[in-house]
PDB file of C-alpha atoms in Angstrom:
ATOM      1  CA  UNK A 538      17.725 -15.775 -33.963  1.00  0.00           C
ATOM      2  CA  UNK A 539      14.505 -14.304 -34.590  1.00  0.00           C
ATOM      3  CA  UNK A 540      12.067 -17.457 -34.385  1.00  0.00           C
ATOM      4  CA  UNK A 541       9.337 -15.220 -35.347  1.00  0.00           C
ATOM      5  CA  UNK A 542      10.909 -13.964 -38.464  1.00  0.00           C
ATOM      6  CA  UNK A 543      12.022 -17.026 -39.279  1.00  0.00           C
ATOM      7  CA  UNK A 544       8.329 -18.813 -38.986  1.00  0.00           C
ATOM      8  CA  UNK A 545       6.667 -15.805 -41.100  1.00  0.00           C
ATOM      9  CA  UNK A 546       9.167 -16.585 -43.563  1.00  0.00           C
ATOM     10  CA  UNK A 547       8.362 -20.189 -43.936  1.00  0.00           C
ATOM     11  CA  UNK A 548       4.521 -19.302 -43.824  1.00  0.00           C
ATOM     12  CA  UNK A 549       4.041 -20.306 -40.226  1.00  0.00           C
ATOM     13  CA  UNK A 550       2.652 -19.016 -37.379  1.00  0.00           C
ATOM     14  CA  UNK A 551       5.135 -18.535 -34.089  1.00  0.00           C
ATOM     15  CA  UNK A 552       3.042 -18.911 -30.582  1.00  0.00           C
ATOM     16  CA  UNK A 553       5.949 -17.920 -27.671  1.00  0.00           C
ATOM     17  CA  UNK A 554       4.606 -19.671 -24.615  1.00  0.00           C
ATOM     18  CA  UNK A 555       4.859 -22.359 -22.427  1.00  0.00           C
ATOM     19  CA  UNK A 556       3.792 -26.319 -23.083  1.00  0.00           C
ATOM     20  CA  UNK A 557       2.223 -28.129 -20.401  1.00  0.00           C
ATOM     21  CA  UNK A 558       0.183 -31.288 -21.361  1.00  0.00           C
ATOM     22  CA  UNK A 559       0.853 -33.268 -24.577  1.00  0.00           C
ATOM     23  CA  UNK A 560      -2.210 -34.984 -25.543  1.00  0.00           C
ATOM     24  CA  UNK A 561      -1.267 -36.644 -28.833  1.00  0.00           C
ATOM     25  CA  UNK A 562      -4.311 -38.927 -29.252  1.00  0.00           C
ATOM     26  CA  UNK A 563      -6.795 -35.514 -29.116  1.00  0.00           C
ATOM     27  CA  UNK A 564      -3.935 -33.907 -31.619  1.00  0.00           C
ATOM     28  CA  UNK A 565      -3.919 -31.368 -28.969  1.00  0.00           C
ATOM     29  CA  UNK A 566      -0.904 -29.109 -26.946  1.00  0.00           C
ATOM     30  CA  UNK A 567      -2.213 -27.688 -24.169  1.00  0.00           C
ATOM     31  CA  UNK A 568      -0.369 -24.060 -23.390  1.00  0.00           C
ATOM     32  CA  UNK A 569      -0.170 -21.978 -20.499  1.00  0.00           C
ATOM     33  CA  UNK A 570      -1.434 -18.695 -21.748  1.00  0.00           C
ATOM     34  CA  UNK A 571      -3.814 -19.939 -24.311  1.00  0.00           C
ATOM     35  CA  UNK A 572      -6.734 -22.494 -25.804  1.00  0.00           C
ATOM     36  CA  UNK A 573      -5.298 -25.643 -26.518  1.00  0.00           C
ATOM     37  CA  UNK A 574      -3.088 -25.644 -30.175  1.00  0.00           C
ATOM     38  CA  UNK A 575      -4.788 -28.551 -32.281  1.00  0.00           C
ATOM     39  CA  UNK A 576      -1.921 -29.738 -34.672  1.00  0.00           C
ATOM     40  CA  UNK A 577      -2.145 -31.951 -37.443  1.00  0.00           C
ATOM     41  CA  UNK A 578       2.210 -32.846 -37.543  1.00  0.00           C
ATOM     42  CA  UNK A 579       3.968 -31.907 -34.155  1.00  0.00           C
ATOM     43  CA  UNK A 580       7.672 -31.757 -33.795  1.00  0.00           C
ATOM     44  CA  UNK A 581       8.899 -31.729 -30.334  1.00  0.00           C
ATOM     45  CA  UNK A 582      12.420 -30.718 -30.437  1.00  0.00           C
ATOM     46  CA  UNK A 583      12.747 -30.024 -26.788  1.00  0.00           C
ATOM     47  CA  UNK A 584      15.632 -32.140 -26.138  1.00  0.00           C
ATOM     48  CA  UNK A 585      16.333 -35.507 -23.521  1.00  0.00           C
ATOM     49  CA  UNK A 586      17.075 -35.617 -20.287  1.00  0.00           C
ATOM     50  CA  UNK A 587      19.738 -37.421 -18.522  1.00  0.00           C
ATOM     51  CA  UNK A 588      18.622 -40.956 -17.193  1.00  0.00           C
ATOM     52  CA  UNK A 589      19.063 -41.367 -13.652  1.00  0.00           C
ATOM     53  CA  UNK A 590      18.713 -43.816 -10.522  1.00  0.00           C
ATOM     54  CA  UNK A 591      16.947 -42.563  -7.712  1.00  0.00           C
ATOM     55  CA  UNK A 592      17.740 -39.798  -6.502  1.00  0.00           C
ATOM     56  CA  UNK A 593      17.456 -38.087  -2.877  1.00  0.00           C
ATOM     57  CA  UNK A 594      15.357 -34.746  -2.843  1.00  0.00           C
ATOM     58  CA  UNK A 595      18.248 -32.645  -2.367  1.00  0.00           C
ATOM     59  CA  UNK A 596      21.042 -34.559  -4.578  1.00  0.00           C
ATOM     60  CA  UNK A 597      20.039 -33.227  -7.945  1.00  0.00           C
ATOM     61  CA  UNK A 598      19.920 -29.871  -6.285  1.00  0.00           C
ATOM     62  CA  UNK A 599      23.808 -29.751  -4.913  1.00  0.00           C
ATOM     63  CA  UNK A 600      26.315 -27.961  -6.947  1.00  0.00           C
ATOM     64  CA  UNK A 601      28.464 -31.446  -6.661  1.00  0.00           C
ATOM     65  CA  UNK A 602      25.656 -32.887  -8.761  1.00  0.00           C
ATOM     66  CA  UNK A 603      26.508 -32.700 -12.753  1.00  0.00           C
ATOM     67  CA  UNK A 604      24.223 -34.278 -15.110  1.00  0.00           C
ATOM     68  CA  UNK A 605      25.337 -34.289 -18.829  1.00  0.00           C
ATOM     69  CA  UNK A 606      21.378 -32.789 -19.748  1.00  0.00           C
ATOM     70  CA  UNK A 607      20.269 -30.036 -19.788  1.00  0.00           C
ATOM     71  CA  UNK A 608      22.978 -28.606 -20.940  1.00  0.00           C
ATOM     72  CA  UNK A 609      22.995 -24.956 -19.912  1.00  0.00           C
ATOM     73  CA  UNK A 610      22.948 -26.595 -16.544  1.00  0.00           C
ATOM     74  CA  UNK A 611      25.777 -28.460 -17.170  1.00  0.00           C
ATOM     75  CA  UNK A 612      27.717 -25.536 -18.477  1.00  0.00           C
ATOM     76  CA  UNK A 613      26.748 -23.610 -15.269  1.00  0.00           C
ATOM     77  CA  UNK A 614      27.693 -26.352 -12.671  1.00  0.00           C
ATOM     78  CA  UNK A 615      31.326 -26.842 -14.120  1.00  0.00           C
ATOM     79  CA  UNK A 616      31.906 -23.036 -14.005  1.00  0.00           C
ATOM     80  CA  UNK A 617      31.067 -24.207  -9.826  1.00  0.00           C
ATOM     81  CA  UNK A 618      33.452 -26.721  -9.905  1.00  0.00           C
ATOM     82  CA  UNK A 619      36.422 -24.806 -11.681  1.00  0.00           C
ATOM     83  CA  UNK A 620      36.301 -22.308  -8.501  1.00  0.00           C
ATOM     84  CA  UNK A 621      36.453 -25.318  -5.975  1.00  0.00           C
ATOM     85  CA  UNK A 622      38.903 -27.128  -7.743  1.00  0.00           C
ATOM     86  CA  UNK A 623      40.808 -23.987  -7.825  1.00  0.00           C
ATOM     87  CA  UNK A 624      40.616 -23.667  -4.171  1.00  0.00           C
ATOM     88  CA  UNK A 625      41.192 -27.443  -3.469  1.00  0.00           C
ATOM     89  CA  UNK A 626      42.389 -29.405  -6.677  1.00  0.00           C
ATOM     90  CA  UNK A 627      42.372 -32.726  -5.268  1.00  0.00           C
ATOM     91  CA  UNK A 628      38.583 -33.093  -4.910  1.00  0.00           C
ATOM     92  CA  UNK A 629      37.336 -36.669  -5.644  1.00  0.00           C
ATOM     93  CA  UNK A 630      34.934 -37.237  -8.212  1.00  0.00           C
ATOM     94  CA  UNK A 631      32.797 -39.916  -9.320  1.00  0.00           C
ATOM     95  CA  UNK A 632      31.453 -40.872 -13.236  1.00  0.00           C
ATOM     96  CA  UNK A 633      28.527 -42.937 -13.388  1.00  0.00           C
ATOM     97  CA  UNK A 634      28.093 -44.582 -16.691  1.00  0.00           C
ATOM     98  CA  UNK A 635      30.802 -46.402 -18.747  1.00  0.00           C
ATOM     99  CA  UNK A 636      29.278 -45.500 -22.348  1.00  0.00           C
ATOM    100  CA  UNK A 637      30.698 -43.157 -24.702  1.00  0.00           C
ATOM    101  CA  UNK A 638      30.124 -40.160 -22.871  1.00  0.00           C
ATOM    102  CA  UNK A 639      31.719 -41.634 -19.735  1.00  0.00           C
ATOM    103  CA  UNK A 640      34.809 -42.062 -21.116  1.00  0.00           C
ATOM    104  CA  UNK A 641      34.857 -38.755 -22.977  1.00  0.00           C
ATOM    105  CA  UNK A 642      33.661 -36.765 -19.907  1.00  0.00           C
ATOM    106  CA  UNK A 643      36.362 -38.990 -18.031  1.00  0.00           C
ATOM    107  CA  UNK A 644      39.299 -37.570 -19.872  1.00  0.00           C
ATOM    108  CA  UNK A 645      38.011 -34.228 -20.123  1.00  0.00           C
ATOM    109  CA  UNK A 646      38.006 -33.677 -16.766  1.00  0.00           C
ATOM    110  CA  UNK A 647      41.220 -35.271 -16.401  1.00  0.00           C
ATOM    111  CA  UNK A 648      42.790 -32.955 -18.355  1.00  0.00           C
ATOM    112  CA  UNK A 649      40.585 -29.916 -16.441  1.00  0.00           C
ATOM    113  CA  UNK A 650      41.767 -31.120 -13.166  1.00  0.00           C
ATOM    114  CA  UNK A 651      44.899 -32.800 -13.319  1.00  0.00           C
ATOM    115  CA  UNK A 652      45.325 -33.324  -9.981  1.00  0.00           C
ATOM    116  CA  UNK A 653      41.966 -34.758  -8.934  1.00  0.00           C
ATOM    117  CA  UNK A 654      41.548 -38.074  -8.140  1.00  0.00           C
ATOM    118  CA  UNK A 655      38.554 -39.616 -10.965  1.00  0.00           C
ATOM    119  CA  UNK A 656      36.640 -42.803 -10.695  1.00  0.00           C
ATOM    120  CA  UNK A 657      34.599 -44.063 -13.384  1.00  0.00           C
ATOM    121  CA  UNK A 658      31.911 -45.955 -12.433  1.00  0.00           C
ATOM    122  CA  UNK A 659      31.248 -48.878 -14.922  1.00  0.00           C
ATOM    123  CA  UNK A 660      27.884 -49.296 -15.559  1.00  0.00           C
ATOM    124  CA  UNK A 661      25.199 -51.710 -18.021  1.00  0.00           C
ATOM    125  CA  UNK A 662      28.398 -51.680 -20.636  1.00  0.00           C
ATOM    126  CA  UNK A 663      31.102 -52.891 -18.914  1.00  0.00           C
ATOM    127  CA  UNK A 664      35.234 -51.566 -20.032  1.00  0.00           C
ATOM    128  CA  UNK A 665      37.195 -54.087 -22.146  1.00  0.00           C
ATOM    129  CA  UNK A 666      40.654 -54.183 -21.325  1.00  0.00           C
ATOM    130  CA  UNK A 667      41.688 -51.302 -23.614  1.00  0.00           C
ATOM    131  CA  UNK A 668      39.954 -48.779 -22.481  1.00  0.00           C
ATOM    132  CA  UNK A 669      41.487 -50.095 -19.105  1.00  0.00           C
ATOM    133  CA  UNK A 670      44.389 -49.484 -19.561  1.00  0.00           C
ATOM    134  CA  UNK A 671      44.250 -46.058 -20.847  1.00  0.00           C
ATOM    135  CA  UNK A 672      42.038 -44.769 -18.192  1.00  0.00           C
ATOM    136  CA  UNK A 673      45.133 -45.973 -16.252  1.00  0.00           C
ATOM    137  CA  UNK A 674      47.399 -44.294 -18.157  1.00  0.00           C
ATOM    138  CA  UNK A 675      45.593 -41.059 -17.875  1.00  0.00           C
ATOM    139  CA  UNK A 676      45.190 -41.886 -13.716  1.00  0.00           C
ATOM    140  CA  UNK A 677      41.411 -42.777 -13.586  1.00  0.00           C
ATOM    141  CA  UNK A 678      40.809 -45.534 -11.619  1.00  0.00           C
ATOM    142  CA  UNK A 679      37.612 -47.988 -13.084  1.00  0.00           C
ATOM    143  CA  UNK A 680      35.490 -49.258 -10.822  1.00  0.00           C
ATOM    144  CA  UNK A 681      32.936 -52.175 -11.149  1.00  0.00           C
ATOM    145  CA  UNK A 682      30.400 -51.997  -7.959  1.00  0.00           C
ATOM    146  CA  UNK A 683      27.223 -52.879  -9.729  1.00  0.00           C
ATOM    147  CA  UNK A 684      24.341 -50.616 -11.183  1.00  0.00           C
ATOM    148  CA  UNK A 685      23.534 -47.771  -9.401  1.00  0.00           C
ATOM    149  CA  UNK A 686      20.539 -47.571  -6.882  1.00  0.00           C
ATOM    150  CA  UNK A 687      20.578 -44.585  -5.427  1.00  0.00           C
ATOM    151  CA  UNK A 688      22.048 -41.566  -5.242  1.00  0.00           C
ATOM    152  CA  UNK A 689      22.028 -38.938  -2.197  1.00  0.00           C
ATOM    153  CA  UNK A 690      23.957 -36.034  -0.582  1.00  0.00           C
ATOM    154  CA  UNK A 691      27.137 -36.812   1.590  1.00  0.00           C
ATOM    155  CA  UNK A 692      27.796 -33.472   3.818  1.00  0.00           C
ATOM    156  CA  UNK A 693      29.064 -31.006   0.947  1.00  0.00           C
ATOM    157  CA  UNK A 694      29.599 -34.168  -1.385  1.00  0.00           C
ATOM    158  CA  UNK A 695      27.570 -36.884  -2.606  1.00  0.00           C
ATOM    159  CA  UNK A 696      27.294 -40.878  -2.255  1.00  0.00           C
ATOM    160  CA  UNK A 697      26.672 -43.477  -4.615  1.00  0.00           C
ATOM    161  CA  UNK A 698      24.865 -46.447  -3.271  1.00  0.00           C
ATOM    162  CA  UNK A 699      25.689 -49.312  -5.449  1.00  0.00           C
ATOM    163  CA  UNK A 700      24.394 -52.658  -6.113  1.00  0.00           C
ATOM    164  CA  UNK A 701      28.277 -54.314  -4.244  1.00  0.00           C
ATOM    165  CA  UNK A 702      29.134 -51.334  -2.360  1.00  0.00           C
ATOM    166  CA  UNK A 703      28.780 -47.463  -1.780  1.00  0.00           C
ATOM    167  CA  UNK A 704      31.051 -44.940  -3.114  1.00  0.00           C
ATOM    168  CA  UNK A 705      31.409 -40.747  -1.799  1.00  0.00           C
ATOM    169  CA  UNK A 706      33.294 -38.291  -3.538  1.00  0.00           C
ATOM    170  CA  UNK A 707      33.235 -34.498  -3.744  1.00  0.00           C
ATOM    171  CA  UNK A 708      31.982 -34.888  -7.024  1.00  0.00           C
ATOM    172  CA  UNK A 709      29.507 -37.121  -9.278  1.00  0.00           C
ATOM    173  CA  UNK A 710      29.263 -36.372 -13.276  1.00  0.00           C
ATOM    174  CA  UNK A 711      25.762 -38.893 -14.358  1.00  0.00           C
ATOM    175  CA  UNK A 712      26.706 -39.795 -17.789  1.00  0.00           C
ATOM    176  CA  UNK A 713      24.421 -42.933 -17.810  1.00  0.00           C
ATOM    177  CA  UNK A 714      22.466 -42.329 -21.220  1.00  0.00           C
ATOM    178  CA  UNK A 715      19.134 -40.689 -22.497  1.00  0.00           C
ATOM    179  CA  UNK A 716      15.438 -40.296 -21.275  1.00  0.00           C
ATOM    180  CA  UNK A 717      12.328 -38.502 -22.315  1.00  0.00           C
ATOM    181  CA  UNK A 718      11.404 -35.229 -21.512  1.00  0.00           C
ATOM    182  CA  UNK A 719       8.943 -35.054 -18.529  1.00  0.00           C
ATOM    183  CA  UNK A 720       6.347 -33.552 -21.286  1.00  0.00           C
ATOM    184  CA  UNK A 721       6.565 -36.620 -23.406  1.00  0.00           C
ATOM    185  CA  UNK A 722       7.105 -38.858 -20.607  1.00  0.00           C
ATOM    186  CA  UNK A 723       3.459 -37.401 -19.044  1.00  0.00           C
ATOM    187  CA  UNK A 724       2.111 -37.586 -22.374  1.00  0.00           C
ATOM    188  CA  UNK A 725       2.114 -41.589 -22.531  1.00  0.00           C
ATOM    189  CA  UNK A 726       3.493 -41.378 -26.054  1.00  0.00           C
ATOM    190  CA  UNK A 727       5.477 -44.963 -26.647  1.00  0.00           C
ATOM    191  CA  UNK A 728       9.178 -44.784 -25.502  1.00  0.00           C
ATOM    192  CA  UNK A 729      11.850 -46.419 -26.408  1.00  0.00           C
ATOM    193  CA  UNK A 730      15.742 -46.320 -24.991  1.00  0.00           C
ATOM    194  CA  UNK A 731      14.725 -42.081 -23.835  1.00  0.00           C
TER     195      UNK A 731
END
């Protein structure tokens, strides 16, 4: 798409470069190549990121690391895992978060790795008995060890550390729900649920 083309059309201006500071009481984005833009209406349509425990320095780093934002990351790390899984196709992995995305990542990857051996790690919204029992039926085991406090890197793998007990695996998918973007979270602007 032609973003510049587009803006012109609409009667706008397009400015390509790079936001650093948000200072939304001043009306004011602060840019890397230029002054300050003073707005009068700002949309930020920069996307979420993917809320997370704490994580070791290295852990959001590994290639057994897969969080479900930003996406082009996401797409990237997969491609990683279809080549390991290829080479080894029982490698353990881990989901962390119960929600809706869980469960969807959950079977997805059951059906992408049939032979792997999934966990999904229940999390703020615990599994009724339903979803159970088809997780069962589809061979992914449910686990209830508490929330998640931290999260670090186990040799090529990673490990869980969990409020009851810790968990490894080969692989860990973070499905575990929505937070700001570090821009907005700098800028102080009120939150609420990312």
């Amino acid at each position: 798409i032609d973003v510049a083309a587009v803006a012109a059309a609409a009667g706008a201006v397009f400015v390509r470069d790079q936001a650093l500071e948000l200072r939304w009481r001043e009306r004011e984005l602060v840019l890397r190549d230029r002054p300050p833009l003073r707005y009068d209406l700002l949309s930020l349509d920069i996307g979420s990121q993917t809320a997370l425990p704490p994580l070791e320095d290295g852990a959001r780093l590994s290639p057994a690391f897969l969080a479900t934002r930003p996406f082009a990351l996401f797409r990237q790390t997969l491609t990683h895992w279809d080549a390991a899984m290829a080479r080894e196709p029982k490698r353990r992995v881990l989901v962390l978060g119960s929600g809706a995305a869980g469960l969807e990542l959950s079977c997805a990857l059951r059906a992408r790795f049939p032979e792997a051996p999934i966990t999904l790690l229940e999390g703020s919204q615990p599994l009724g008995r339903s979803a159970r029992a088809a997780l069962r039926g589809l061979r992914i085991e449910s686990a209830a060890p508490g929330p998640a406090l931290w999260i670090e890197r186990a040799g090529d793998g990673l490990r869980v550390r969990c409020e009851k007990e810790t968990l490894t695996s080969d692989f860990l998918v973070a499905a575990t729900g929505a937070a700001a973007h570090p821009l907005v979270r700098a800028s102080g602007l009120p939150e609420r649920d990312g």
